[in-house]
Coordinates of C-alpha atoms in Angstrom, one line a residue:
M245 CA -7.5 -13.4 7.3
L246 CA -8.4 -16.8 8.4
R247 CA -5.3 -18.4 7.9
L248 CA -3.5 -15.6 9.5
L249 CA -6.2 -16.1 12.2
L250 CA -5.2 -19.6 12.7
S251 CA -1.4 -19.2 12.4
Y252 CA -1.9 -17.7 15.8
I253 CA -4.3 -20.2 17.4
R254 CA -2.4 -23.0 15.9
P255 CA 0.1 -23.3 19.1
H256 CA -3.0 -23.3 21.5
R257 CA -5.1 -25.3 19.9
G258 CA -4.9 -28.3 22.6
A259 CA -6.4 -25.7 25.3
L260 CA -8.9 -24.2 23.0
L261 CA -10.0 -27.7 22.2
A262 CA -10.0 -28.3 26.2
G263 CA -12.1 -25.2 26.8
A264 CA -14.5 -26.0 23.8
M265 CA -14.8 -29.7 24.9
L266 CA -15.8 -28.3 28.7
S267 CA -18.4 -25.8 27.1
L268 CA -19.8 -28.5 25.2
V269 CA -19.9 -31.0 28.4
A270 CA -21.8 -28.0 29.9
G271 CA -23.6 -27.7 27.2
A272 CA -24.7 -31.1 27.2
A273 CA -25.8 -30.9 31.0
G274 CA -28.1 -28.2 29.7
L275 CA -29.8 -30.5 27.1
L276 CA -30.7 -33.1 29.5
L277 CA -32.8 -30.6 31.7
P278 CA -35.7 -30.5 29.8
L279 CA -35.9 -34.3 29.1
V280 CA -35.5 -34.8 32.9
A281 CA -38.4 -32.2 33.2
Q282 CA -40.7 -34.0 31.1
G283 CA -39.9 -37.1 32.9
L284 CA -40.8 -35.1 36.1
I285 CA -44.3 -33.8 35.0
D286 CA -45.0 -37.3 33.6
D287 CA -44.0 -38.7 37.6
L288 CA -46.3 -36.2 38.8
A289 CA -49.1 -36.9 36.5
H290 CA -49.0 -40.4 37.5
D291 CA -48.5 -39.9 41.3
R292 CA -44.9 -41.4 41.1
S293 CA -41.8 -40.5 43.2
I294 CA -40.1 -37.3 42.0
I295 CA -37.1 -37.4 44.5
S296 CA -35.0 -38.8 41.8
K297 CA -35.7 -36.7 39.1
L298 CA -35.0 -33.6 41.7
L299 CA -31.8 -35.0 42.7
A300 CA -30.7 -35.4 38.6
M301 CA -32.0 -31.7 37.9
A302 CA -29.9 -29.9 40.5
A303 CA -26.9 -32.2 39.4
L304 CA -27.4 -31.1 35.9
V305 CA -27.7 -27.7 37.0
V306 CA -24.7 -27.4 39.3
A307 CA -22.7 -29.6 36.5
N308 CA -23.5 -26.9 33.8
A309 CA -22.8 -23.8 35.9
G310 CA -19.5 -25.7 37.3
V311 CA -17.9 -27.0 34.4
G312 CA -18.9 -24.1 32.2
A313 CA -17.3 -21.5 34.4
L314 CA -14.2 -23.6 34.0
G315 CA -14.7 -23.6 30.5
A316 CA -14.8 -20.1 30.2
Y317 CA -12.0 -19.5 32.1
V318 CA -9.6 -22.2 30.0
L319 CA -11.2 -20.0 26.9
Q320 CA -10.3 -16.9 28.1
S321 CA -6.9 -17.6 29.2
T322 CA -6.2 -18.9 25.8
A323 CA -7.6 -16.1 24.0
E324 CA -4.8 -14.0 26.4
S325 CA -2.1 -16.6 24.9
V326 CA -3.2 -16.2 21.6
V327 CA -3.2 -12.0 21.7
L328 CA 0.3 -12.2 23.4
G329 CA 1.8 -14.3 20.5
A330 CA 0.2 -12.0 18.0
R331 CA 1.9 -8.9 19.4
R332 CA 5.4 -10.5 19.8
A333 CA 5.2 -11.9 16.1
L334 CA 4.1 -8.2 15.1
S335 CA 6.3 -6.4 17.0
S336 CA 9.4 -8.7 15.7
Y337 CA 8.2 -8.0 12.2
L338 CA 7.9 -4.6 12.9
L339 CA 11.5 -4.4 13.8
R340 CA 12.3 -5.6 11.1
L341 CA 10.8 -3.2 8.7
R342 CA 12.9 -2.0 5.8
I343 CA 13.5 1.9 6.5
D344 CA 11.7 2.7 2.8
A345 CA 8.4 1.3 4.8
V346 CA 8.6 2.8 7.6
D347 CA 9.0 6.2 6.1
R348 CA 6.1 5.8 4.2
T349 CA 3.9 4.7 7.0
E350 CA 2.7 6.5 10.0
P351 CA 4.1 5.4 13.7
G352 CA 1.3 5.9 15.1
D353 CA -0.7 3.6 13.2
L354 CA 1.5 0.9 13.2
M355 CA 1.5 1.6 16.8
A356 CA -2.2 1.2 16.8
R357 CA -2.1 -2.3 14.8
I358 CA 0.2 -3.8 17.5
T359 CA -2.2 -2.8 20.5
S360 CA -5.8 -2.1 19.7
D361 CA -6.1 -4.4 16.6
T362 CA -4.5 -7.4 18.3
T363 CA -6.2 -6.8 21.4
L364 CA -9.3 -7.4 19.0
L365 CA -8.0 -11.1 18.5
R366 CA -8.8 -12.0 21.7
V367 CA -12.8 -11.3 21.1
V368 CA -12.1 -13.3 17.6
T369 CA -11.0 -16.2 19.3
T370 CA -13.5 -17.0 21.8
D371 CA -16.3 -14.7 20.7
S372 CA -16.3 -15.9 17.5
L373 CA -14.4 -19.1 16.5
V374 CA -14.7 -21.0 19.8
A375 CA -18.5 -19.5 20.3
L376 CA -19.1 -20.2 16.4
G377 CA -18.0 -23.9 17.3
T378 CA -19.6 -24.8 20.5
G379 CA -22.6 -22.8 20.2
G380 CA -23.0 -24.2 16.4
L381 CA -22.6 -27.7 18.1
T382 CA -24.9 -27.0 21.0
L383 CA -27.7 -25.3 18.8
A384 CA -27.3 -28.4 16.1
A385 CA -27.7 -30.9 19.4
T386 CA -30.5 -29.1 20.7
A387 CA -32.2 -29.4 17.1
V388 CA -31.4 -32.8 17.6
M389 CA -33.6 -33.3 20.6
M390 CA -36.2 -31.2 19.3
G391 CA -36.9 -33.5 16.7
V392 CA -37.0 -36.5 19.0
V393 CA -39.8 -34.7 21.1
D394 CA -41.6 -33.6 18.2
P395 CA -40.9 -33.4 14.5
V396 CA -43.6 -31.2 13.6
L397 CA -42.8 -28.3 15.8
L398 CA -38.9 -28.7 14.8
G399 CA -40.0 -27.9 11.3
V400 CA -42.3 -24.8 12.6
T401 CA -39.2 -23.5 14.4
L402 CA -36.8 -24.0 11.8
V403 CA -38.8 -21.9 9.0
V404 CA -38.7 -18.9 11.6
F405 CA -35.1 -19.1 11.8
T406 CA -34.3 -19.5 8.5
V407 CA -36.2 -16.3 7.7
A408 CA -34.5 -14.6 10.1
G409 CA -30.7 -16.0 8.7
V410 CA -31.6 -14.4 5.7
V411 CA -32.3 -11.0 7.3
L412 CA -29.0 -11.6 9.0
A413 CA -26.8 -12.5 6.0
M414 CA -27.7 -8.9 4.6
I415 CA -27.0 -7.2 7.9
V416 CA -23.2 -9.0 8.8
P417 CA -21.2 -7.5 5.6
R418 CA -22.3 -3.9 6.9
I419 CA -20.8 -4.7 10.4
N420 CA -17.7 -5.5 8.7
R421 CA -17.3 -2.4 6.5
A422 CA -18.2 -0.1 9.7
S423 CA -15.7 -2.2 11.7
R424 CA -12.7 -1.7 9.4
R425 CA -13.2 1.8 9.2
A426 CA -13.2 2.4 12.8
Q427 CA -10.3 0.7 13.5
D428 CA -8.6 3.0 10.7
A429 CA -9.9 5.8 12.5
V430 CA -8.6 4.7 15.5
G431 CA -4.8 4.0 13.2
A432 CA -5.3 7.7 12.1
M433 CA -5.6 8.9 15.5
G434 CA -2.8 7.1 16.9
A435 CA -0.9 8.9 13.8
S436 CA -1.8 12.1 14.7
L437 CA -1.3 11.8 18.4
E438 CA 2.5 10.5 18.0
R439 CA 3.2 13.6 15.2
V440 CA 1.7 16.2 17.9
L441 CA 3.7 14.3 21.0
G442 CA 6.9 14.1 18.9
A443 CA 7.0 17.6 18.2
L444 CA 5.0 19.2 21.3
R445 CA 7.4 22.0 21.8
T446 CA 7.3 23.1 18.1
V447 CA 3.3 23.0 18.3
K448 CA 3.3 25.1 21.8
A449 CA 6.2 27.5 20.3
S450 CA 3.5 27.9 16.9
G451 CA 0.5 28.0 19.0
A452 CA -0.7 25.2 17.1
E453 CA -2.4 23.4 19.9
H454 CA -6.0 24.1 18.9
R455 CA -5.3 23.3 15.5
E456 CA -3.8 20.1 16.1
E457 CA -6.5 19.5 18.8
R458 CA -9.1 19.9 15.8
A459 CA -7.2 17.2 13.7
L460 CA -7.1 14.6 17.4
H461 CA -10.8 15.2 17.8
E462 CA -11.5 14.7 14.2
A463 CA -9.9 11.3 14.2
A464 CA -11.7 10.5 17.4
E465 CA -15.0 11.3 15.9
E466 CA -14.6 9.5 12.8
S467 CA -13.7 6.6 14.9
W468 CA -16.9 7.2 16.8
R469 CA -19.1 7.3 14.0
Q470 CA -18.0 4.6 12.4
S471 CA -18.3 2.6 15.6
L472 CA -21.9 4.0 16.0
Q473 CA -22.7 2.3 12.7
A474 CA -21.0 -1.1 13.7
A475 CA -23.0 -1.1 17.0
K476 CA -26.1 -0.1 15.1
W477 CA -25.8 -3.1 12.7
S478 CA -24.9 -5.3 15.7
A479 CA -28.0 -4.1 17.5
V480 CA -30.0 -5.1 14.4
A481 CA -28.5 -8.3 14.2
G482 CA -28.9 -9.3 17.9
N483 CA -32.7 -8.0 17.7
T484 CA -33.4 -9.8 14.9
A485 CA -32.4 -13.0 16.8
G486 CA -34.3 -12.2 19.5
L487 CA -37.3 -11.6 17.5
A488 CA -36.6 -14.9 15.7
M489 CA -36.6 -16.2 19.2
Q490 CA -40.0 -14.7 20.4
L491 CA -42.0 -15.6 17.4
A492 CA -40.7 -19.2 17.2
F493 CA -42.0 -19.2 20.9
V494 CA -45.2 -18.1 20.1
T495 CA -45.7 -20.1 17.1
V496 CA -44.9 -23.3 18.8
L497 CA -47.1 -22.4 21.6
A498 CA -49.8 -21.9 19.1
V499 CA -49.0 -25.0 17.1
G500 CA -48.4 -26.7 20.3
G501 CA -51.4 -25.9 21.7
A502 CA -53.4 -26.9 19.2
R503 CA -51.8 -30.3 18.6
V504 CA -52.3 -30.8 22.8
A505 CA -55.9 -30.0 21.8
T506 CA -56.3 -32.7 19.5
G507 CA -54.5 -35.3 21.2
A508 CA -51.4 -35.3 19.1
I509 CA -49.1 -34.8 21.8
E510 CA -48.7 -34.6 25.6
V511 CA -48.7 -31.5 27.7
S512 CA -45.2 -32.5 28.7
T513 CA -44.1 -32.9 25.5
L514 CA -45.1 -29.2 24.7
V515 CA -43.7 -28.3 27.9
A516 CA -40.3 -30.0 26.9
F517 CA -40.2 -28.5 23.3
L518 CA -40.6 -25.1 25.1
L519 CA -37.9 -25.7 27.5
Y520 CA -35.8 -26.6 24.4
V521 CA -36.9 -23.3 22.7
F522 CA -36.2 -21.4 25.5
Y523 CA -32.7 -23.1 26.1
M524 CA -31.5 -22.5 21.8
I525 CA -31.5 -18.9 23.0
S526 CA -28.0 -18.9 24.4
P527 CA -26.7 -20.9 21.6
I528 CA -28.4 -18.6 18.9
Q529 CA -27.0 -15.7 21.2
Q530 CA -23.7 -17.4 21.0
V531 CA -23.7 -17.9 17.1
V532 CA -25.1 -14.6 15.9
G533 CA -22.4 -12.8 18.7
A534 CA -19.7 -14.9 17.1
V535 CA -20.3 -13.9 13.3
T536 CA -21.0 -10.3 14.2
Q537 CA -18.0 -10.5 16.7
Y538 CA -15.8 -11.9 13.8
Q539 CA -16.6 -9.1 11.4
S540 CA -15.5 -6.7 14.0
G541 CA -12.4 -8.8 14.4
A542 CA -11.9 -9.1 10.8
G543 CA -11.1 -5.4 10.0
A544 CA -8.2 -5.8 12.5
L545 CA -7.0 -8.8 11.3
A546 CA -7.0 -7.3 7.6
R547 CA -4.8 -4.0 9.2
I548 CA -2.4 -6.7 11.0
Q549 CA -2.1 -8.5 7.6
E550 CA -1.4 -5.0 6.0
A551 CA 1.5 -4.5 8.4
L552 CA 2.5 -8.1 7.8
R553 CA 2.8 -7.2 3.9
L554 CA 5.1 -4.5 4.1
P555 CA 8.7 -4.9 3.3
A556 CA 10.9 -6.3 6.1
E557 CA 14.5 -7.4 6.2
P558 CA 14.9 -11.2 6.4
P559 CA 15.1 -12.9 10.1
A560 CA 18.7 -13.6 11.2
E561 CA 20.6 -14.4 14.4
H562 CA 21.8 -12.0 16.6
V563 CA 25.7 -11.2 16.0
E564 CA 27.6 -10.0 19.0
V565 CA 30.0 -7.1 18.4
P566 CA 33.3 -7.8 19.0
Y567 CA 35.3 -7.2 22.5
W568 CA 38.3 -5.2 20.5
I569 CA 38.8 -3.2 17.5
V570 CA 39.2 -5.8 14.7
E571 CA 40.8 -5.2 11.4
P572 CA 39.8 -1.8 10.1
A573 CA 37.1 -2.1 6.9
A574 CA 37.4 -0.6 3.4
V575 CA 34.4 0.9 1.6
T576 CA 33.9 1.4 -2.1
F577 CA 31.1 3.1 -4.0
D578 CA 30.8 2.4 -7.8
D579 CA 28.7 4.2 -9.9
V580 CA 26.0 3.9 -7.4
R581 CA 22.3 5.5 -8.5
F582 CA 19.8 6.1 -6.0
R583 CA 16.4 7.6 -5.6
Y584 CA 14.4 7.4 -2.4
A585 CA 11.0 6.4 -4.1
D586 CA 9.8 6.0 -7.8
G587 CA 8.9 9.2 -9.3
M588 CA 11.3 10.8 -7.0
P589 CA 14.6 12.9 -8.3
Y590 CA 17.8 10.8 -8.2
V591 CA 19.7 11.7 -4.7
H592 CA 22.7 9.9 -6.4
H593 CA 23.8 10.3 -10.1
G594 CA 26.3 7.5 -10.5
V595 CA 28.4 8.3 -7.1
S596 CA 32.1 6.7 -7.2
F597 CA 34.7 6.7 -4.6
A598 CA 37.2 4.3 -2.8
V599 CA 37.7 4.7 1.0
P600 CA 41.0 2.5 2.0
A601 CA 40.9 0.9 5.3
R602 CA 41.9 3.0 8.6
G603 CA 41.8 6.6 8.5
M604 CA 39.5 9.5 8.2
T605 CA 37.5 10.4 5.4
A606 CA 35.3 13.4 5.4
F607 CA 32.3 14.1 3.0
V608 CA 31.5 17.7 2.5
G609 CA 29.2 19.9 0.3
P610 CA 26.2 21.7 0.3
S611 CA 22.6 20.8 1.8
G612 CA 20.9 18.1 -0.4
A613 CA 24.2 16.8 -1.7
G614 CA 23.5 13.2 -0.9
K615 CA 26.2 13.1 1.9
T616 CA 23.9 11.2 4.4
T617 CA 22.3 8.9 1.8
V618 CA 26.0 7.2 1.4
F619 CA 25.8 6.3 5.0
S620 CA 22.3 5.1 4.5
L621 CA 23.4 2.7 1.7
I622 CA 26.5 1.9 3.8
E623 CA 24.2 0.5 6.2
R624 CA 21.8 -1.0 3.8
F625 CA 18.6 1.2 5.2
Y626 CA 18.2 1.5 1.4
D627 CA 19.4 -0.6 -1.6
P628 CA 20.8 1.6 -4.5
E629 CA 18.6 1.3 -8.0
S630 CA 21.9 0.5 -9.8
G631 CA 26.2 0.3 -8.9
T632 CA 27.6 -1.3 -6.3
V633 CA 28.2 0.0 -2.4
A634 CA 30.7 -2.7 -1.2
L635 CA 32.4 -3.3 2.3
D636 CA 36.1 -4.9 2.0
G637 CA 35.4 -5.6 -1.6
R638 CA 32.3 -7.4 -1.3
P639 CA 28.7 -5.8 -1.9
V640 CA 26.8 -5.1 0.9
S641 CA 24.0 -6.7 -0.3
D642 CA 26.0 -10.3 0.2
W643 CA 26.5 -9.5 3.7
E644 CA 24.3 -11.0 6.2
L645 CA 22.6 -7.8 7.7
P646 CA 23.7 -8.6 11.4
R647 CA 27.2 -8.8 10.5
L648 CA 27.5 -6.1 8.5
R649 CA 25.8 -3.6 10.8
S650 CA 27.9 -5.5 13.9
A651 CA 30.9 -4.1 12.3
I652 CA 29.8 -0.3 11.9
G653 CA 29.4 2.2 14.7
Y654 CA 26.6 5.1 13.4
V655 CA 26.0 8.1 14.9
E656 CA 23.0 9.7 13.2
Q657 CA 22.5 13.5 12.2
D658 CA 19.7 14.4 15.5
A659 CA 21.8 11.9 17.9
P660 CA 18.5 10.3 18.5
V661 CA 18.1 9.2 22.4
L662 CA 15.6 6.6 24.0
S663 CA 13.7 6.7 26.7
G664 CA 15.3 5.0 29.7
S665 CA 18.5 5.6 31.7
L666 CA 21.7 6.8 30.3
R667 CA 23.2 3.4 30.7
E668 CA 20.6 1.8 28.7
N669 CA 21.5 4.3 26.2
L670 CA 25.5 3.8 26.4
L671 CA 24.8 -0.2 26.1
L672 CA 22.3 -0.2 23.3
G673 CA 24.6 -1.6 20.6
N674 CA 26.8 -3.7 23.2
S675 CA 25.2 -4.7 26.6
E676 CA 28.4 -6.6 27.4
A677 CA 30.5 -4.0 27.5
D678 CA 32.2 -3.9 30.8
E679 CA 32.7 -1.1 33.2
D680 CA 36.2 -0.3 32.4
T681 CA 35.5 0.3 28.8
V682 CA 32.1 2.4 29.5
A683 CA 34.7 4.3 31.8
W684 CA 37.1 5.0 29.0
V685 CA 34.2 6.2 26.2
L686 CA 32.9 8.4 28.9
A687 CA 36.2 9.9 29.5
T688 CA 36.5 9.8 25.8
T689 CA 33.5 11.7 25.2
R690 CA 33.8 13.9 28.2
L691 CA 30.7 12.8 29.4
D692 CA 32.1 11.4 32.8
G693 CA 31.6 14.9 34.3
L694 CA 27.8 15.2 33.2
V695 CA 27.7 11.5 34.8
A696 CA 29.4 13.0 38.1
R697 CA 26.6 15.4 38.4
L698 CA 23.5 13.4 37.5
P699 CA 21.9 12.8 40.8
Q700 CA 22.2 8.8 39.8
G701 CA 25.3 8.5 37.8
L702 CA 24.4 6.3 34.4
E703 CA 21.0 5.0 36.1
T704 CA 19.4 8.5 35.8
L705 CA 16.4 8.6 33.4
V706 CA 17.4 10.7 30.6
G707 CA 13.6 11.4 29.4
H708 CA 11.5 11.1 26.3
R709 CA 13.9 11.0 23.4
G710 CA 16.6 12.4 25.8
T711 CA 14.7 15.5 26.8
R712 CA 16.5 15.9 30.1
L713 CA 19.7 16.0 28.5
S714 CA 21.1 19.0 26.0
G715 CA 21.7 19.1 22.5
G716 CA 25.2 18.5 23.0
E717 CA 24.9 16.0 25.5
R718 CA 22.9 13.9 23.8
Q719 CA 25.4 14.1 20.7
R720 CA 27.9 12.6 22.7
V721 CA 25.8 10.0 24.1
A722 CA 25.4 9.0 20.4
I723 CA 28.9 9.1 20.0
A724 CA 29.8 7.0 23.1
R725 CA 27.3 4.4 22.2
A726 CA 28.9 4.1 18.8
L727 CA 32.4 3.6 20.1
L728 CA 31.4 0.9 22.5
R729 CA 30.0 -1.2 19.5
C730 CA 34.3 -1.3 18.9
P731 CA 33.5 -0.9 15.2
R732 CA 35.2 -1.6 12.1
L733 CA 33.9 1.2 10.4
L734 CA 32.6 4.6 12.3
L735 CA 30.1 6.4 10.3
L736 CA 29.6 10.3 11.9
D737 CA 26.8 12.4 10.5
E738 CA 27.3 15.9 11.9
A739 CA 28.4 14.1 15.1
T740 CA 30.2 17.7 16.4
S741 CA 27.1 20.1 15.0
Q742 CA 25.9 20.8 18.7
L743 CA 29.2 21.2 20.7
D744 CA 30.7 24.1 21.6
A745 CA 34.1 25.3 20.8
A746 CA 36.1 23.2 23.5
N747 CA 34.0 20.0 23.3
E748 CA 34.4 19.8 19.7
A749 CA 38.3 20.4 19.4
A750 CA 38.4 17.6 22.3
L751 CA 36.3 15.1 20.4
R752 CA 38.1 16.1 17.1
D753 CA 41.0 14.9 18.7
T754 CA 39.2 11.7 20.0
I755 CA 38.3 11.0 16.4
A756 CA 41.9 11.5 15.3
D757 CA 42.9 9.0 17.5
V758 CA 40.2 6.3 16.7
A759 CA 41.1 7.0 13.0
Q760 CA 44.4 5.7 13.6
S761 CA 42.7 1.9 14.2
T762 CA 39.5 1.9 12.6
T763 CA 38.1 3.8 9.4
V764 CA 36.3 7.0 10.3
L765 CA 33.8 8.3 7.7
V766 CA 32.5 12.1 8.6
V767 CA 29.7 14.1 7.0
A768 CA 30.0 17.7 8.3
H769 CA 29.3 21.2 7.3
R770 CA 31.6 22.8 9.9
L771 CA 34.9 22.2 8.2
S772 CA 36.7 22.7 11.5
T773 CA 36.1 19.3 12.1
V774 CA 37.7 17.7 9.2
T775 CA 40.4 19.9 8.0
M776 CA 42.6 17.3 9.3
A777 CA 41.1 14.2 7.2
D778 CA 43.4 12.0 5.6
R779 CA 40.6 12.6 2.4
I780 CA 38.0 14.7 1.6
V781 CA 35.2 13.7 -0.7
V782 CA 33.4 16.8 -2.0
M783 CA 29.8 16.3 -3.2
D784 CA 27.1 18.4 -5.2
A785 CA 24.1 17.6 -6.5
G786 CA 24.2 13.9 -5.8
R787 CA 27.7 13.5 -7.4
V788 CA 31.5 13.5 -6.8
R789 CA 33.4 16.4 -7.8
A790 CA 36.5 16.5 -6.2
V791 CA 38.5 14.2 -3.4
G792 CA 41.5 15.5 -2.0
T793 CA 43.3 16.7 1.6
H794 CA 42.2 20.2 2.8
W795 CA 45.0 22.2 1.1
E796 CA 44.3 20.4 -2.0
L797 CA 40.7 21.1 -2.2
V798 CA 41.4 24.9 -1.2
A799 CA 43.7 25.1 -4.1
G800 CA 41.9 23.2 -6.6
D801 CA 38.0 22.7 -6.1
P802 CA 36.1 26.2 -6.2
L803 CA 33.2 25.0 -4.4
Y804 CA 35.4 24.0 -1.6
A805 CA 37.4 26.7 -1.7
E806 CA 34.6 28.8 -1.6
L807 CA 33.2 26.5 1.8
A808 CA 36.4 27.1 3.4
A809 CA 36.6 31.0 2.7
T810 CA 32.8 31.4 4.1
Q811 CA 34.0 29.5 7.5
F812 CA 37.8 31.4 7.6
L813 CA 39.3 28.4 7.1
A814 CA 41.2 28.9 3.9
A815 CA 44.3 30.5 5.5
E816 CA 43.9 28.9 9.0
Y817 CA 46.1 25.8 8.7

């Protein structure tokens, strides 16, 4: 965890060093004050002028305050830069997570790691590492100066602080554990909240607000309980340090008074030493606070480190999509076996088929047959356990991911739309598309009428997850977004399931036109969408059972004939 923290700090080490040096200069100015005070008392005792000492003390006070404030600003601004760097690095990594890693991780918990957990890095940077360094050096320098003033009183002071240090060593691990549990609870609360907000209509329609409210409250209360534990032990640590200071002061006053009484030291020496004891309060608070704050931040660092250990795709340069449709792609599956996780049943049991370049190929079959998984394997959201998935005869595992995906336009089953404007959603996969191309795609997908009705046209905000659009409109937006990528391979997963008959017929004609210049793969339960396909792959229970045209399969495959009959298509074409 310390290495992870240092990796975030390393680019800002110059600024941190400058801030630390300013803090040390401020501390040095403060260290000279007791010595000047000692000289001032001696001058008063011997009836000498004290003007120079007063001016020196005023200068030291001003220097301590001014340089200290500048150092604090430099450190705080650098800490904010450390947080920014951590958030950039973590957000970039999370965007590259493999889909199987996202499947087993709560999105809300990942959001908490990039928001609340990274925020604690600010505290760790300034209140822990830098404060520990500057506070420790100031404390060491103070101890040296105390030894110069009177070694005996220094020994007495160190005995008191050694006992306090042993007590603190037993408290610190408890702060670490409580802080980690509190951060985990915050992540759980974020996951619960994301879960509820992502399906708020369903929650309301089910009358489940009170049940979900209890779950959110329980997560919040768990975070509160663990934060109280951390606060309790932090308070104990702080009070232990405060008690040590009081004991040190009383002990030094008693032993020092006795030494003054015996003539071993002067009164001015005792006063100077007591001023140093008072001066130790700030660096001791810094050091104790640094240790306790680091324990709080260590829990956040551990959670960030866990996120960075999740499986991710390798970083790669962005690949621009072409401005025109290039040569269409061919796809082959050769004896592919796949399951989503160890211990889960296989989704594909030796799936094999070949799709030539250009034309339309449809995948049909009962739910759970493995049709959508075909598309996930082509996009390399997952890798097969055995067998080969190839694009243009080259295994997709050999392709650079950005180059592979730049060749593909993919319309998911639920046709997700992102919060933002309609234009931003359309250009998500090709930000360089010109206005003529956008206009052609809008007309092709029958979105031009929608754009004309919207108050701000393409700049109209579509709401969270496209809630201001109908299901059919979201589906057409997803199709338009895929077409704007000028794909060599177009994957349509239930792309017409929410369209009315007129729009489905229009889109069916569009798909047929697109299939003349590119390769189109379609998953459909509504066979009316795919009866004109060049070939239809019938899947059942993770296997390919038949391949042919609509009429060949009606005549030759009982499962397909049954599907066609139930949708009144067996004698329609």
